[in-house]
Amino acid sequence: MLPREAWLDLARKLDWTFRYVSESQLFPDAPSGTTRVPPDDWRRWEEPFKTSYREYVAAQHEKERAVRAVREAVGRPEHQRRIPRPWLNANKFHGAALPLAEFAAAIGNLRAGRFARDSAWRTMALFGAMDELRHTEIPLLLYHELVKWDPQFDWVHRFYHTNNWVAIAARHLFDELLLAANPIELAIGTNLVFETGFTNLQFVALSGLARDAGDPMFETMVKSIQTDEARHAQIGRSVLEILVESDRAYAQRLVDKWFWRTWHLFSVLTGFSMDYLTPLSARRASFKEFVEEWIVTQFLEVLEAHGLERPWYWDTFLTSLDHYHHMVYASAYTYRATIWFDLVVPGPEERAWLAQKYPASWPALAPVWERVDAGWRESDPDLDFAAHGTAIVTFCDTCQLVLCEGTPARNTAQTLVRGERKYIFCSEPCRWIFEQEPERYAGHLDVVKRVLAGQAPGNLTAILTQYFGLTQETWGRDVERGRYDWLDRPAKPRPPQRSAAEAPDERQP
Ligand code: FE
Ligand code: FE
């Protein structure tokens, strides 16, 4: 048999000159993307992995075997029962937010497998599509076993099929990034920004914490998925290399847009998990410290190496790093019945840790939790709506998340009037993203506008059950049902139990 080096290059580079169709018929603008790059420049596309299909299949098969072995060893409810409850909820968040988004990534990669401008790139995108199917199937398989034990795990599959507010926000992001993007935007947004920068936080750093939290199943699952990411991250760098030569401005705009959108997603997903749901004994560094290492240092080096600038809103990002996920967590806690997993009140030791890790922001955040403490002290344990908000909150017209940028003292919300409609944004970068492509976003209705349009009920319990798809069995609660040793609840007399409708109005900070 011929040695690999003798044939691989021939098999990877299969572009030829088309005589019966034009370049633009073959690669129309909409599915292929429009740039200033001359078509022939894409022929220089190169990446270091140079995998053949045979090698790909053999390597993936080995990875599958390793995951199955771990599932047999530690993937049963009896194992999960031993995991600290807050951490178990990091699993429910991860399990819902990512697997079906990975399926959307399979579709994005399949589009690149046809419409990307170079044959080696198309081949890598096809491997990428097969990877993403694996990333969908592994968590669906592993978490399925847990549904009969805990119905909230049903949301691993259910989440993206609901109109839960988090699902609306996640779909708004992933539909654009993975289903609607052309191969160039997919390469910069997904392969470069998402996979080179941010997935490291959830799939590498959090995997290490999972081990210390006593959850080898999560550790193995995300590690196995991450081994594929390095290969597709490379697609992004190779596309960027050619793109910056002829169309630097477009490359910079795509990086700036997707950095901010991806930052919001991971700051909620990984931020909650690292700074609130990981047991204190397993925490090695704060979310902010991980971001400083993986993003502020390493990802910036990648941008600099390609001659790109840091995103224009860098100072806003650095402020956000101290505040944003804390603000969203406090907001989510006080509206926990609107989500499908349980949240925890940070205890005195956790608060001391957070105060030490976030000296710039924690003094302003601590009073929020003191109000939550007071809410629980006045209520009986087990009450789902103790220390819970009742008024509907406002969402950003770009990221579709609650308006939590800025600090408790300084609201950074921005508005924009376009036609008949007034739009509101959590931050300057979210408004900037909207203004770049208003036709892409302007028609979308956030939860509040759906209520105003009569598409969703305005009453809290009605929207939870009739629109968000939750039930009393699955809606989020306090992990400890409010039974914290440190809470110092007055022994007697207790005030009479309140119904949901009478629950105190603890608005988001
Ligand atoms: Fe993936
Ligand atoms: Fe926003």
XYZ file of C-alpha atoms and ligand atoms in Angstrom:
511
model
C 0.000 0.000 0.000
C 1.159 3.547 -0.720
C 2.437 5.429 2.310
C 0.037 8.105 3.616
C 2.167 11.067 2.543
C 2.170 9.771 -1.030
C -1.574 10.097 -1.584
C -3.172 12.236 1.117
C -2.541 15.629 -0.471
C -3.954 14.396 -3.759
C -7.088 13.145 -2.043
C -7.625 16.300 0.037
C -7.257 18.912 -2.670
C -9.901 17.979 -5.191
C -10.774 21.388 -6.646
C -10.898 21.609 -10.402
C -11.844 24.244 -12.967
C -15.532 24.275 -13.773
C -16.420 24.655 -17.426
C -20.204 24.250 -17.518
C -21.153 26.527 -14.602
C -19.796 29.831 -13.334
C -18.140 30.300 -9.963
C -21.164 32.261 -8.735
C -23.585 29.546 -9.835
C -21.570 27.004 -7.965
C -21.014 29.104 -4.872
C -23.940 31.547 -4.666
C -23.480 34.459 -2.244
C -26.185 33.486 0.233
C -24.972 29.992 1.162
C -21.252 30.586 0.448
C -20.748 34.095 1.846
C -19.557 37.302 0.222
C -16.084 38.699 0.872
C -13.419 40.658 -0.945
C -11.243 37.533 -1.109
C -10.413 36.601 -4.753
C -11.802 33.068 -5.373
C -8.384 31.608 -6.189
C -6.997 32.693 -2.809
C -9.146 30.084 -1.068
C -7.156 27.359 -2.845
C -4.331 28.088 -0.410
C -6.511 26.900 2.474
C -4.466 24.538 4.665
C -4.650 23.031 8.139
C -2.247 20.874 10.121
C -4.407 17.818 10.962
C -4.667 16.341 7.459
C -6.807 13.458 8.626
C -7.993 10.757 6.261
C -11.455 9.241 6.603
C -10.015 5.891 7.661
C -7.978 7.532 10.423
C -10.941 9.650 11.490
C -13.226 6.632 11.909
C -10.627 4.616 13.819
C -9.891 7.477 16.238
C -13.579 8.266 16.835
C -14.343 4.595 17.449
C -11.781 4.499 20.256
C -13.288 7.609 21.842
C -16.772 6.066 21.738
C -15.507 2.957 23.504
C -14.046 5.061 26.301
C -17.326 6.943 26.820
C -19.361 3.720 26.865
C -17.029 2.229 29.459
C -17.542 5.238 31.720
C -21.293 5.076 31.219
C -21.286 1.456 32.381
C -19.108 2.313 35.360
C -20.606 5.572 36.650
C -23.576 6.612 34.499
C -26.428 5.185 36.567
C -28.772 7.024 38.933
C -27.117 5.315 41.906
C -23.879 7.089 40.980
C -25.501 10.431 40.334
C -27.200 10.289 43.723
C -23.804 10.748 45.371
C -23.017 13.953 43.487
C -23.491 17.221 45.417
C -26.925 18.565 44.465
C -25.828 22.023 43.255
C -23.339 20.375 40.892
C -25.980 17.963 39.595
C -27.861 21.048 38.428
C -24.827 22.243 36.480
C -25.357 18.972 34.564
C -29.003 19.812 33.872
C -28.025 23.250 32.577
C -25.206 21.916 30.391
C -27.291 18.964 29.216
C -30.132 21.173 27.995
C -28.112 24.065 26.563
C -25.597 22.172 24.449
C -26.517 18.785 22.897
C -29.226 20.037 20.536
C -27.142 23.105 19.729
C -24.450 20.624 18.679
C -27.026 19.148 16.316
C -27.534 22.609 14.797
C -23.732 22.723 14.438
C -23.925 19.493 12.422
C -26.245 21.304 9.984
C -23.938 24.356 9.802
C -20.992 22.101 9.059
C -22.920 20.188 6.402
C -23.617 23.499 4.657
C -19.881 24.253 4.818
C -19.257 20.722 3.511
C -20.979 21.822 0.297
C -20.531 25.608 0.057
C -17.093 26.290 1.546
C -14.693 27.540 -1.125
C -11.944 24.934 -0.868
C -12.106 21.148 -1.017
C -9.881 20.461 2.003
C -11.998 22.886 4.024
C -15.145 21.066 2.861
C -13.677 17.738 3.947
C -12.836 19.105 7.384
C -16.350 20.506 7.665
C -17.775 17.041 6.907
C -15.672 15.530 9.680
C -16.920 18.422 11.808
C -20.541 17.524 11.019
C -19.924 13.931 12.092
C -18.249 15.185 15.270
C -21.261 17.344 16.068
C -23.608 14.371 15.715
C -21.469 12.603 18.277
C -21.622 15.658 20.548
C -25.410 15.502 20.281
C -25.768 11.786 20.861
C -23.359 11.263 23.762
C -25.095 13.592 26.251
C -28.563 12.501 25.075
C -27.568 8.895 25.746
C -25.872 9.527 29.092
C -28.572 11.785 30.528
C -31.452 9.658 29.249
C -30.688 7.088 31.909
C -31.348 9.730 34.571
C -34.800 10.852 33.391
C -36.651 8.153 35.314
C -34.850 9.229 38.458
C -35.189 12.996 38.061
C -37.737 14.425 35.575
C -35.746 17.660 35.177
C -33.297 15.617 33.060
C -36.084 15.271 30.495
C -35.196 18.874 29.594
C -31.929 17.678 28.039
C -34.010 16.721 25.047
C -37.027 18.929 25.646
C -35.374 22.327 26.145
C -35.004 23.520 22.540
C -38.523 22.364 21.731
C -40.009 24.765 24.282
C -40.620 28.492 24.512
C -38.815 28.715 27.825
C -37.148 32.143 27.973
C -33.655 30.616 28.153
C -34.477 28.454 25.120
C -35.667 31.541 23.217
C -32.335 33.256 23.977
C -30.280 30.165 23.106
C -32.166 29.566 19.842
C -31.770 33.227 18.899
C -28.006 32.767 19.172
C -27.588 29.272 17.746
C -30.047 29.657 14.871
C -28.000 32.578 13.615
C -24.593 31.114 14.391
C -25.197 27.572 13.164
C -28.303 27.327 11.010
C -28.221 30.665 9.173
C -24.496 31.418 8.890
C -22.583 30.958 5.658
C -19.358 28.883 5.929
C -17.187 31.989 6.452
C -19.269 33.367 9.300
C -19.559 29.831 10.697
C -15.775 29.456 10.594
C -15.122 32.747 12.399
C -18.095 32.676 14.778
C -18.114 28.987 15.655
C -14.726 27.514 14.845
C -12.617 30.493 15.867
C -14.449 32.440 18.571
C -16.673 29.753 20.075
C -14.385 26.729 19.802
C -10.924 28.257 20.033
C -11.884 30.603 22.826
C -14.930 29.833 24.868
C -15.616 26.090 24.809
C -12.355 25.643 26.698
C -14.091 27.161 29.716
C -16.948 24.657 29.735
C -15.209 21.614 28.247
C -11.703 21.809 29.714
C -11.741 23.965 32.841
C -15.142 22.756 34.050
C -14.206 19.161 33.287
C -11.376 19.483 35.807
C -13.771 20.827 38.429
C -16.174 17.942 37.684
C -13.524 15.471 38.737
C -13.078 17.212 42.062
C -16.838 17.508 42.478
C -17.055 13.692 42.218
C -18.659 13.544 38.771
C -16.450 11.391 36.496
C -19.285 10.977 33.990
C -19.416 14.686 33.201
C -15.640 14.867 33.208
C -15.284 12.068 30.633
C -18.193 13.202 28.495
C -16.993 16.762 27.943
C -13.337 15.731 27.639
C -14.220 13.282 24.897
C -16.178 15.993 23.061
C -13.348 18.487 23.484
C -10.862 16.191 21.721
C -12.789 16.951 18.506
C -12.870 20.694 19.091
C -9.162 21.210 18.518
C -9.610 19.831 15.014
C -12.518 22.102 14.116
C -11.039 25.116 15.869
C -8.331 24.864 13.232
C -10.856 25.484 10.433
C -11.437 28.930 11.926
C -7.770 29.872 12.020
C -7.208 28.741 8.453
C -10.204 30.716 7.171
C -9.149 33.765 9.175
C -5.653 33.632 7.725
C -6.965 34.044 4.170
C -9.823 36.388 5.090
C -7.647 39.012 6.857
C -5.396 39.397 3.821
C -8.184 40.785 1.617
C -11.035 41.669 3.975
C -9.707 42.528 7.408
C -12.668 44.779 8.255
C -15.159 41.944 7.732
C -13.021 39.555 9.783
C -12.847 42.085 12.624
C -16.597 42.718 12.513
C -17.357 38.987 12.716
C -14.941 38.550 15.631
C -16.419 41.538 17.496
C -19.968 40.321 16.997
C -19.455 36.701 17.927
C -17.114 37.404 20.819
C -19.821 39.399 22.592
C -22.652 36.987 21.816
C -20.573 33.983 22.852
C -19.347 35.784 25.967
C -22.935 36.219 27.182
C -23.768 32.568 26.606
C -20.736 31.201 28.441
C -20.796 33.780 31.146
C -24.218 32.465 32.103
C -23.564 28.764 31.431
C -20.029 28.407 32.774
C -20.269 31.369 35.157
C -23.197 29.850 37.064
C -21.545 26.434 37.132
C -18.119 27.553 38.337
C -18.981 30.263 40.843
C -22.247 28.945 42.291
C -22.945 25.275 41.485
C -19.449 23.814 42.019
C -18.892 22.731 45.645
C -16.472 25.079 47.375
C -14.039 22.214 48.023
C -13.745 21.577 44.257
C -13.209 25.197 43.189
C -9.694 25.959 42.059
C -10.156 29.346 40.506
C -13.038 31.713 39.928
C -14.839 31.979 36.599
C -13.171 35.350 36.130
C -9.719 33.834 36.658
C -10.444 31.110 34.107
C -11.632 33.728 31.605
C -8.500 35.774 32.219
C -6.345 32.752 31.453
C -8.229 31.234 28.501
C -9.720 34.307 26.866
C -7.955 37.473 27.935
C -4.515 35.938 27.492
C -4.719 32.985 25.101
C -7.502 34.022 22.766
C -6.138 37.544 22.428
C -2.839 36.038 21.341
C -4.637 34.276 18.499
C -6.215 37.569 17.395
C -2.917 39.417 17.610
C -1.116 36.698 15.671
C -3.549 37.365 12.801
C -3.204 41.122 13.023
C -6.676 41.706 14.463
C -7.546 44.152 17.226
C -9.230 43.247 20.471
C -13.006 43.934 20.172
C -13.812 47.679 20.345
C -15.828 47.238 23.567
C -12.955 45.606 25.464
C -13.311 47.823 28.558
C -17.037 47.034 28.709
C -16.149 43.333 28.509
C -13.676 43.633 31.382
C -16.324 45.338 33.562
C -18.813 42.673 32.549
C -16.378 40.015 33.738
C -16.810 41.241 37.309
C -20.560 41.689 37.242
C -22.590 40.073 34.509
C -22.904 36.409 35.512
C -23.441 37.404 39.150
C -26.286 39.712 38.142
C -27.902 37.075 35.924
C -27.488 34.404 38.622
C -29.187 36.564 41.252
C -31.926 37.311 38.751
C -32.315 33.632 37.828
C -32.384 32.631 41.499
C -35.185 35.064 42.234
C -37.032 33.709 39.184
C -35.913 30.089 39.546
C -39.371 28.640 38.840
C -38.956 29.898 35.256
C -36.123 27.432 34.542
C -35.836 23.630 34.568
C -33.102 23.132 37.172
C -32.538 24.096 40.776
C -30.343 26.874 42.133
C -28.580 27.383 45.425
C -28.171 30.361 47.754
C -24.433 30.904 48.322
C -23.774 30.266 52.007
C -21.502 32.345 54.256
C -18.349 30.486 53.146
C -19.237 30.796 49.474
C -19.932 34.492 49.940
C -16.551 34.981 51.616
C -14.927 33.198 48.648
C -16.847 35.337 46.142
C -15.959 38.519 48.075
C -12.290 37.580 47.881
C -12.430 36.657 44.168
C -14.581 39.634 43.120
C -13.520 42.572 45.306
C -14.729 45.058 42.674
C -18.288 43.790 42.474
C -19.226 41.649 45.455
C -19.840 44.500 47.949
C -22.706 45.654 45.693
C -24.010 42.118 45.151
C -23.956 40.935 48.780
C -27.068 42.969 49.775
C -29.065 41.168 47.067
C -28.387 37.861 48.820
C -29.149 39.388 52.203
C -32.593 40.216 50.837
C -32.945 36.613 49.641
C -31.931 35.393 53.127
C -34.575 37.637 54.640
C -37.169 36.296 52.206
C -36.424 32.709 53.283
C -36.311 33.600 56.956
C -39.850 34.950 56.718
C -41.103 31.902 54.811
C -41.526 28.254 55.589
C -39.026 25.905 53.970
C -40.267 23.993 50.909
C -42.207 26.959 49.622
C -41.479 27.141 45.868
C -42.111 30.868 45.647
C -40.299 32.057 48.775
C -37.918 34.906 47.927
C -39.244 34.799 44.369
C -40.165 37.544 41.915
C -43.611 37.862 40.393
C -43.383 40.808 37.981
C -42.217 40.047 34.453
C -38.693 41.331 33.703
C -37.339 43.004 30.571
C -35.186 41.250 27.992
C -32.499 42.543 25.611
C -33.549 42.704 21.957
C -30.222 41.227 20.845
C -29.135 38.607 23.366
C -32.694 37.932 24.649
C -31.364 37.672 28.184
C -32.531 39.759 31.137
C -31.134 43.300 31.201
C -28.225 42.548 33.520
C -25.235 44.322 32.024
C -23.716 47.170 34.022
C -23.649 47.129 37.799
C -26.363 47.327 40.481
C -25.538 51.051 40.647
C -25.222 51.774 36.924
C -27.681 50.435 34.396
C -26.164 50.198 30.913
C -29.428 49.583 29.035
C -29.625 51.309 25.626
C -32.574 52.025 23.376
C -33.113 52.460 19.659
C -36.159 53.587 17.716
C -36.623 51.948 14.332
C -39.827 52.496 12.418
C -42.785 52.040 14.734
C -40.874 50.066 17.276
C -38.610 50.943 20.183
C -35.906 48.414 20.971
C -34.054 47.962 24.236
C -30.604 46.437 24.710
C -28.665 45.339 27.768
C -25.464 47.013 26.615
C -23.724 49.025 23.924
C -22.263 45.943 22.180
C -25.743 44.342 21.963
C -27.104 47.548 20.373
C -24.127 47.705 17.991
C -24.706 44.103 16.866
C -28.351 44.912 16.169
C -27.476 48.078 14.245
C -25.046 46.211 11.972
C -27.795 43.955 10.593
C -31.167 45.261 11.807
C -33.100 43.300 9.190
C -31.749 40.123 10.764
C -33.057 40.874 14.246
C -35.820 43.463 14.041
C -38.741 41.069 13.615
C -37.973 38.921 16.643
C -40.280 39.179 19.656
C -38.899 38.709 23.140
C -40.990 37.196 25.928
C -42.450 40.515 27.067
C -43.560 41.421 23.540
C -45.104 37.981 23.134
C -47.105 38.661 26.286
C -48.135 42.096 24.988
C -49.076 40.576 21.633
C -51.329 38.090 23.402
C -49.177 35.118 22.341
C -48.168 34.244 25.901
C -50.003 34.667 29.204
C -48.899 37.493 31.507
C -49.554 35.737 34.806
C -46.421 34.060 36.253
C -47.708 30.537 36.923
C -49.665 30.548 33.655
C -46.603 31.490 31.617
C -44.515 28.823 33.380
C -46.926 26.015 32.616
C -48.685 27.117 29.434
C -45.810 28.797 27.603
C -42.431 27.794 29.087
C -43.455 24.114 29.175
C -42.701 23.604 32.871
C -44.719 21.639 35.400
C -44.798 21.714 39.156
C -42.596 18.629 39.008
C -39.916 20.218 36.822
C -39.787 23.934 37.522
C -36.700 25.163 39.306
C -36.570 25.312 43.086
C -34.051 26.084 45.737
C -31.658 23.114 45.880
C -32.068 22.823 49.658
C -35.738 23.889 49.626
C -34.628 26.789 51.811
C -33.359 24.502 54.609
C -29.947 26.061 55.154
C -28.317 25.429 58.539
C -26.785 28.881 58.458
C -30.061 30.632 57.769
C -30.949 31.028 61.443
C -34.658 30.832 60.959
C -36.594 32.132 63.978
C -38.042 29.052 65.698
C -41.578 30.350 66.355
C -44.000 31.836 65.700
C -43.976 31.454 61.941
C -45.992 33.673 59.646
C -48.823 31.943 57.775
C -47.859 30.198 54.535
C -48.243 32.341 51.424
C -49.537 31.298 48.073
C -47.608 32.005 44.866
C -49.828 34.973 44.071
C -49.009 36.579 47.421
C -45.285 35.864 47.305
C -43.101 38.900 47.996
C -41.965 40.734 44.916
C -38.184 40.222 44.903
C -37.325 41.843 41.622
C -34.094 41.268 39.811
C -31.296 43.461 41.102
Fe -19.396 20.291 19.102
Fe -27.917 41.954 25.300
